[in-house]
Short mmCIF file of C-alpha atoms in Angstrom, two decimals:
data_model
loop_
_atom_site.label_atom_id
_atom_site.label_comp_id
_atom_site.label_asym_id
_atom_site.label_seq_id
_atom_site.Cartn_x
_atom_site.Cartn_y
_atom_site.Cartn_z
CA MET A 1 0.00 0.00 0.00
CA GLY A 2 1.26 3.49 -0.84
CA ILE A 3 2.28 6.20 1.59
CA ILE A 4 -0.61 8.49 0.56
CA ARG A 5 -3.22 5.73 0.98
CA ASN A 6 -1.82 4.85 4.40
CA ALA A 7 -2.01 8.49 5.46
CA VAL A 8 -5.63 8.70 4.23
CA LEU A 9 -6.62 5.53 6.10
CA GLN A 10 -5.03 6.79 9.32
CA SER A 11 -7.04 10.01 9.06
CA PHE A 12 -10.38 8.17 9.30
CA GLU A 13 -11.34 9.18 12.79
CA LYS A 14 -14.89 9.99 13.78
CA PRO A 15 -15.83 12.40 16.55
CA GLU A 16 -16.64 10.82 19.90
CA ARG A 17 -20.24 9.67 19.93
CA GLU A 18 -22.56 8.21 22.50
CA SER A 19 -21.96 4.50 22.86
CA SER A 20 -25.14 2.62 23.62
CA ASN A 21 -27.48 -0.04 22.37
CA LYS A 22 -29.89 2.58 21.08
CA LEU A 23 -30.96 2.46 17.46
CA ARG A 24 -28.94 4.88 15.35
CA VAL A 25 -31.15 7.25 13.39
CA SER A 26 -28.92 6.69 10.34
CA GLU A 27 -29.86 2.99 10.44
CA LEU A 28 -33.54 3.71 9.88
CA GLY A 29 -34.56 1.82 6.76
CA TYR A 30 -31.33 -0.18 6.43
CA HIS A 31 -31.01 -3.94 6.95
CA PRO A 32 -33.49 -4.51 9.81
CA PHE A 33 -32.06 -7.93 10.64
CA LYS A 34 -28.52 -6.57 11.11
CA VAL A 35 -29.77 -3.65 13.19
CA MET A 36 -31.83 -5.87 15.48
CA ASP A 37 -29.01 -8.41 15.75
CA ARG A 38 -26.70 -5.59 16.89
CA ILE A 39 -29.18 -4.34 19.45
CA LEU A 40 -30.43 -7.65 20.81
CA GLY A 41 -27.25 -9.69 20.54
CA GLY A 42 -24.52 -7.07 20.57
CA HIS A 43 -23.16 -8.29 17.22
CA SER A 44 -21.63 -5.73 14.94
CA GLU A 45 -19.75 -6.23 11.71
CA PRO A 46 -16.45 -4.38 11.49
CA MET A 47 -16.48 -1.38 9.19
CA THR A 48 -14.77 -2.10 5.89
CA GLU A 49 -12.15 0.12 4.34
CA GLU A 50 -14.61 0.99 1.55
CA VAL A 51 -17.30 2.12 4.00
CA ARG A 52 -14.76 4.09 6.06
CA ASP A 53 -13.56 5.75 2.84
CA LYS A 54 -17.10 6.74 1.83
CA MET A 55 -17.91 8.03 5.31
CA SER A 56 -14.71 10.06 5.32
CA CYS A 57 -15.67 11.65 1.98
CA GLY A 58 -19.08 12.49 3.42
CA ASP A 59 -17.44 14.04 6.48
CA ALA A 60 -15.18 16.10 4.21
CA TYR A 61 -18.20 17.34 2.22
CA GLU A 62 -19.93 18.37 5.45
CA ALA A 63 -16.82 20.07 6.84
CA ASP A 64 -16.46 22.00 3.59
CA LEU A 65 -20.13 22.89 3.12
CA ILE A 66 -21.27 23.97 6.58
CA PRO A 67 -19.04 27.07 6.83
CA ARG A 68 -19.88 27.98 3.21
CA ILE A 69 -23.61 27.67 3.86
CA MET A 70 -23.51 29.71 7.04
CA ALA A 71 -21.24 32.42 5.61
CA ASN A 72 -23.69 33.08 2.79
CA LEU A 73 -27.05 32.32 4.35
CA GLY A 74 -27.19 35.12 6.86
CA ALA A 75 -28.83 32.92 9.50
CA GLN A 76 -28.78 34.20 13.07
CA CYS A 77 -27.23 31.06 14.49
CA TYR A 78 -26.52 27.45 13.72
CA ALA A 79 -25.20 24.29 15.29
CA ALA A 80 -23.42 21.37 13.65
CA GLN A 81 -23.65 17.73 14.77
CA VAL A 82 -26.58 18.40 17.10
CA PRO A 83 -27.18 15.34 19.31
CA LEU A 84 -30.78 14.12 19.11
CA PHE A 85 -31.71 11.26 21.45
CA ASP A 86 -34.60 9.63 23.19
CA ASP A 87 -34.94 6.34 25.06
CA ARG A 88 -34.75 4.36 21.80
CA TRP A 89 -32.93 6.46 19.17
CA SER A 90 -29.51 8.05 18.98
CA GLY A 91 -28.40 10.46 16.27
CA TYR A 92 -26.56 13.63 15.28
CA SER A 93 -28.03 16.01 12.73
CA ASP A 94 -25.48 17.52 10.36
CA LEU A 95 -26.67 21.12 10.68
CA VAL A 96 -29.46 23.04 12.39
CA ILE A 97 -29.96 26.55 11.03
CA ASN A 98 -31.59 28.94 13.54
CA PHE A 99 -30.83 26.52 16.37
CA GLY A 100 -32.70 27.59 19.52
CA LEU A 101 -35.01 29.94 17.62
CA PRO A 102 -38.69 29.43 16.74
CA ASN A 103 -37.90 28.63 13.07
CA PRO A 104 -35.16 25.96 13.05
CA ILE A 105 -34.24 24.04 9.92
CA ILE A 106 -32.45 20.71 10.07
CA VAL A 107 -30.16 20.12 7.10
CA GLU A 108 -28.93 16.62 6.33
CA ILE A 109 -25.97 16.64 3.92
CA LYS A 110 -25.16 13.57 1.87
CA GLY A 111 -22.07 13.15 -0.26
CA VAL A 112 -22.97 10.74 -3.06
CA ASP A 113 -21.39 9.47 -6.22
CA SER A 114 -22.72 10.88 -9.49
CA THR A 115 -24.51 7.64 -10.43
CA MET A 116 -27.31 8.70 -8.09
CA PHE A 117 -28.32 11.33 -10.64
CA ARG A 118 -28.65 8.96 -13.63
CA PHE A 119 -32.43 8.67 -13.39
CA GLY A 120 -33.26 12.18 -12.20
CA ASN A 121 -33.28 13.81 -8.84
CA PHE A 122 -35.10 11.59 -6.37
CA PRO A 123 -34.23 11.42 -2.68
CA ARG A 124 -33.37 8.06 -1.19
CA SER A 125 -36.14 6.81 1.08
CA THR A 126 -33.66 5.90 3.82
CA ASN A 127 -32.34 9.47 3.85
CA VAL A 128 -35.86 10.92 4.01
CA CYS A 129 -36.70 8.59 6.91
CA GLN A 130 -33.51 9.61 8.74
CA LEU A 131 -34.25 13.31 8.31
CA TRP A 132 -37.91 12.88 9.31
CA LEU A 133 -36.85 11.13 12.53
CA TYR A 134 -34.37 13.90 13.30
CA GLY A 135 -37.31 16.31 13.01
CA GLN A 136 -39.41 14.23 15.42
CA LEU A 137 -36.58 13.98 17.94
CA TYR A 138 -35.91 17.73 17.69
CA LYS A 139 -39.59 18.54 18.27
CA ALA A 140 -39.75 16.20 21.27
CA ARG A 141 -36.62 17.73 22.81
CA TYR A 142 -37.10 21.44 22.02
CA GLY A 143 -40.87 21.73 21.48
CA VAL A 144 -40.55 23.20 17.97
CA GLN A 145 -41.24 21.46 14.66
CA PRO A 146 -38.20 22.18 12.47
CA GLY A 147 -38.09 22.55 8.73
CA LEU A 148 -36.24 19.71 7.00
CA ILE A 149 -33.85 19.96 4.06
CA LEU A 150 -32.02 17.05 2.43
CA TYR A 151 -29.01 18.13 0.39
CA TYR A 152 -27.03 15.84 -1.91
CA ARG A 153 -23.66 16.81 -3.31
CA SER A 154 -21.58 14.98 -5.86
CA TRP A 155 -18.76 15.87 -8.18
CA GLY A 156 -20.38 18.62 -10.29
CA LYS A 157 -23.97 17.73 -9.32
CA TRP A 158 -26.33 18.52 -6.48
CA ALA A 159 -29.94 18.13 -5.41
CA GLU A 160 -31.91 19.79 -2.62
CA PHE A 161 -35.23 18.61 -1.22
CA ASN A 162 -37.50 20.39 1.23
CA VAL A 163 -38.89 17.42 3.15
CA SER A 164 -41.10 19.29 5.64
#
C-alpha cells in the first residue's frame, strides 16, 4: 500500500459519539435484521475500508459545506452535529440553522457518487426517513417542529429537497 493511501486511512477518525445499544437514526430503513441483531445480541460487523472511505468523503463534504452555507445564508445562528436522542434512538443532525429559535431548519448533507443522478433527482427513502426522525426527535426535545432539508452533493452535481 502506498504512503498516501496509508495516510488517508489513518485520518479516518470519527468524533466521539454516544456509545449505547440505542438504534442509530442513520440505520432507519437499512437492513433490519442486522440492526436488530446488533441491538439484541450485541453483534456488529467491522467497518470495511470501503465504507470508512465513503464516510470520510461524506465528512469532508460536510466540513467543507457547513461554513460555506452559514457564511452566505445570513442565519442568526446554527449548530453542527446536534445530538438528538430519546430512550430508543440516537443520532446527530449535520446542521441546524436557527438553532434555539422558533424557526429551526435541520439540514442533512449527503455526499454521493454521481450515479445517483442517472435517473433524475429523487431522494433516497432511507435518507428521508432519517431526516424525518431527526425532526421528530428535535420537536420532542425542544418543542418546535423544524423545517427539514435534504441536500445531496456529488462531483459537479447537487440536489436539494424540502422534506417538511
